[in-house]
Tab-separated table of C-alpha atoms in Angstrom:
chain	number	residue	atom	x	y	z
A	1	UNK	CA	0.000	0.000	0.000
A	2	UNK	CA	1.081	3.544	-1.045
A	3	UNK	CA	1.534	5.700	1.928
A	4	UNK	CA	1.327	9.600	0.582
A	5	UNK	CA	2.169	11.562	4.047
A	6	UNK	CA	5.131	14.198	5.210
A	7	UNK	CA	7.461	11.654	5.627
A	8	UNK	CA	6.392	11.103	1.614
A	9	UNK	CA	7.269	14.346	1.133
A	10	UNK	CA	10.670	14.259	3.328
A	11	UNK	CA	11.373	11.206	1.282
A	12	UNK	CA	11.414	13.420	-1.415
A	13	UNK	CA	13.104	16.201	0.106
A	14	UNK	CA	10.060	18.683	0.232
A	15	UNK	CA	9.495	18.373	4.443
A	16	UNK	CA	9.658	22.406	5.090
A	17	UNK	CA	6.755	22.783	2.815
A	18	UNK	CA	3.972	24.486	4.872
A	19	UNK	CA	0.942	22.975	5.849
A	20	UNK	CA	-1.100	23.572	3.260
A	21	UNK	CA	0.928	23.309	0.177
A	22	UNK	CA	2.083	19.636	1.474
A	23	UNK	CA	-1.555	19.008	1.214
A	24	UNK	CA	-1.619	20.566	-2.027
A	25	UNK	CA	1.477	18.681	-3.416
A	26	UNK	CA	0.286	15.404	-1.718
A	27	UNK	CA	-2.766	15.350	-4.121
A	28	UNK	CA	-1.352	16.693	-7.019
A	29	UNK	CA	1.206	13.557	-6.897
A	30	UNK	CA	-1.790	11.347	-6.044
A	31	UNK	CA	-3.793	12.599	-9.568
A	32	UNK	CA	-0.703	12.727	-11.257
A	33	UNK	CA	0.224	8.579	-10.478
A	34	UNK	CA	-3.047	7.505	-10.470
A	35	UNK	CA	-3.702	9.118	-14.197
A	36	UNK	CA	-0.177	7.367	-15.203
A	37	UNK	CA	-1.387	4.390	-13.875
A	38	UNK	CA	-4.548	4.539	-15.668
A	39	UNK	CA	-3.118	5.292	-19.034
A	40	UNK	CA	-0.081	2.838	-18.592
A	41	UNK	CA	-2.870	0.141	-17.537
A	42	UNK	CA	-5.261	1.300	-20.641
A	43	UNK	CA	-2.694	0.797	-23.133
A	44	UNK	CA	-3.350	-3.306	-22.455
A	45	UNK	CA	-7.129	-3.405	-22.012
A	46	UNK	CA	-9.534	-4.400	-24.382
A	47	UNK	CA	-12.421	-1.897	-25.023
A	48	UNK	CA	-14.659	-4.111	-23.224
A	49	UNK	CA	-12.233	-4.572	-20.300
A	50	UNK	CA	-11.731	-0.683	-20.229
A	51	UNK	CA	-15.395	-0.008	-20.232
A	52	UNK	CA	-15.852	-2.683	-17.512
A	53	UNK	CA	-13.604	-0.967	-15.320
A	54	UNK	CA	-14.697	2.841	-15.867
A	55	UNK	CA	-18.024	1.494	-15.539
A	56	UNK	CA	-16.830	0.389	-11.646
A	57	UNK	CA	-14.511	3.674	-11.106
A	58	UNK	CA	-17.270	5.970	-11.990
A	59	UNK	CA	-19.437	4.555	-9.430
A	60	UNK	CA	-16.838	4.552	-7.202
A	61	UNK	CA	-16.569	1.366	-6.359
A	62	UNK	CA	-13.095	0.784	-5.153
A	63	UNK	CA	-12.933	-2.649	-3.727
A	64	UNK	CA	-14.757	-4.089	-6.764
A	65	UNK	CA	-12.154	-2.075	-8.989
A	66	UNK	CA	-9.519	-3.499	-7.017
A	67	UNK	CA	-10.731	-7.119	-7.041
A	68	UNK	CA	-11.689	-6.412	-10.643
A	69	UNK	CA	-7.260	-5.378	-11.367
A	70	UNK	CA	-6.526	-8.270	-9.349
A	71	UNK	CA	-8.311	-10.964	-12.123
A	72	UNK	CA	-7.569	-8.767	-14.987
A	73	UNK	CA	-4.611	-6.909	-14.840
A	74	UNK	CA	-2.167	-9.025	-12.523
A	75	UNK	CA	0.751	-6.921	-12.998
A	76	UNK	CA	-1.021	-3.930	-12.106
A	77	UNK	CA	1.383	-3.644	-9.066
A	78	UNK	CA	4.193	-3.631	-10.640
A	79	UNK	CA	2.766	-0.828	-12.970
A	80	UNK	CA	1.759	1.467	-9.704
A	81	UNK	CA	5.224	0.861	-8.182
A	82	UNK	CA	7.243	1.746	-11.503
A	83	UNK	CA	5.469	4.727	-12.245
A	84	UNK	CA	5.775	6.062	-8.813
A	85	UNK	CA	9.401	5.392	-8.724
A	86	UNK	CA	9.212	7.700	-11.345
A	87	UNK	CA	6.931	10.246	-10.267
A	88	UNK	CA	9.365	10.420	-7.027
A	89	UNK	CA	12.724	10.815	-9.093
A	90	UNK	CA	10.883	13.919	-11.005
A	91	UNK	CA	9.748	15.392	-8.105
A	92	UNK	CA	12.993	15.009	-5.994
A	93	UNK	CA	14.883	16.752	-8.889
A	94	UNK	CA	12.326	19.433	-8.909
A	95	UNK	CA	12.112	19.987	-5.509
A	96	UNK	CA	14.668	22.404	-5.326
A	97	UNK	CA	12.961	24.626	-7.620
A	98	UNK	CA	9.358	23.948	-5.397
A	99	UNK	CA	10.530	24.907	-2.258
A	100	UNK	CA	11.800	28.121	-4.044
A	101	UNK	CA	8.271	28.812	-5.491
A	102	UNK	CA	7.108	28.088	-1.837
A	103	UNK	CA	9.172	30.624	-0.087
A	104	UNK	CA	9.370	33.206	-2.839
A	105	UNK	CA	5.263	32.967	-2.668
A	106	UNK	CA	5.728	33.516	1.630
A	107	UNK	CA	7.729	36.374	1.073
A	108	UNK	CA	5.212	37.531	-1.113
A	109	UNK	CA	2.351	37.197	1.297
A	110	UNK	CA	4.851	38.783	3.996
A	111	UNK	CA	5.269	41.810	1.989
């Protein structure tokens, strides 16, 4: 199981975000895999396997979309891991350049 939290973010070296925009960042890396994931996962469905699924994410049925990748797509772990392993190198080497945006945006507010 994923775990996005502030050790997450530490992980990734963005731990003196504040409050908020560690919330912020937490779900934009959440959308961000889980829309790789999606597409990566697509790209080996059949039309009626990727309308079977949709069908069970749009009415939010989790467990039966999980149980559903679990029969259907058994590498579909593998697929979440490697795309967040690359999700966190992209964000580590941008992180940097975030926690600049962060503080120039404080000083901003400051001001």
């Amino acid at each position: 199981m994923i775990k996005l939290d502030d050790n997450f973010l530490a992980e990734l070296g963005l731990a003196t975000l504040p409050a908020e925009e560690k919330k912020a960042m937490l779900g934009q890396i959440y959308e961000t895999l889980e829309m790789r994931v999606g597409t990566k996962l697509a790209q080996n469905m059949s039309d009626a396997q990727l309308a079977e699924f949709e069908q069970l994410m749009d009415a939010n049925d989790e467990a039966g979309a999980f149980k559903w990748l679990q029969t259907n797509v058994p590498n579909y772990k593998e697929v979440v891991a490697q795309e967040l392993e690359t999700l966190k190198q992209e964000v580590k080497a941008a992180a940097p350049q975030i926690l600049s945006s962060s503080s120039q945006a404080d000083q901003q507010q400051a001001a």
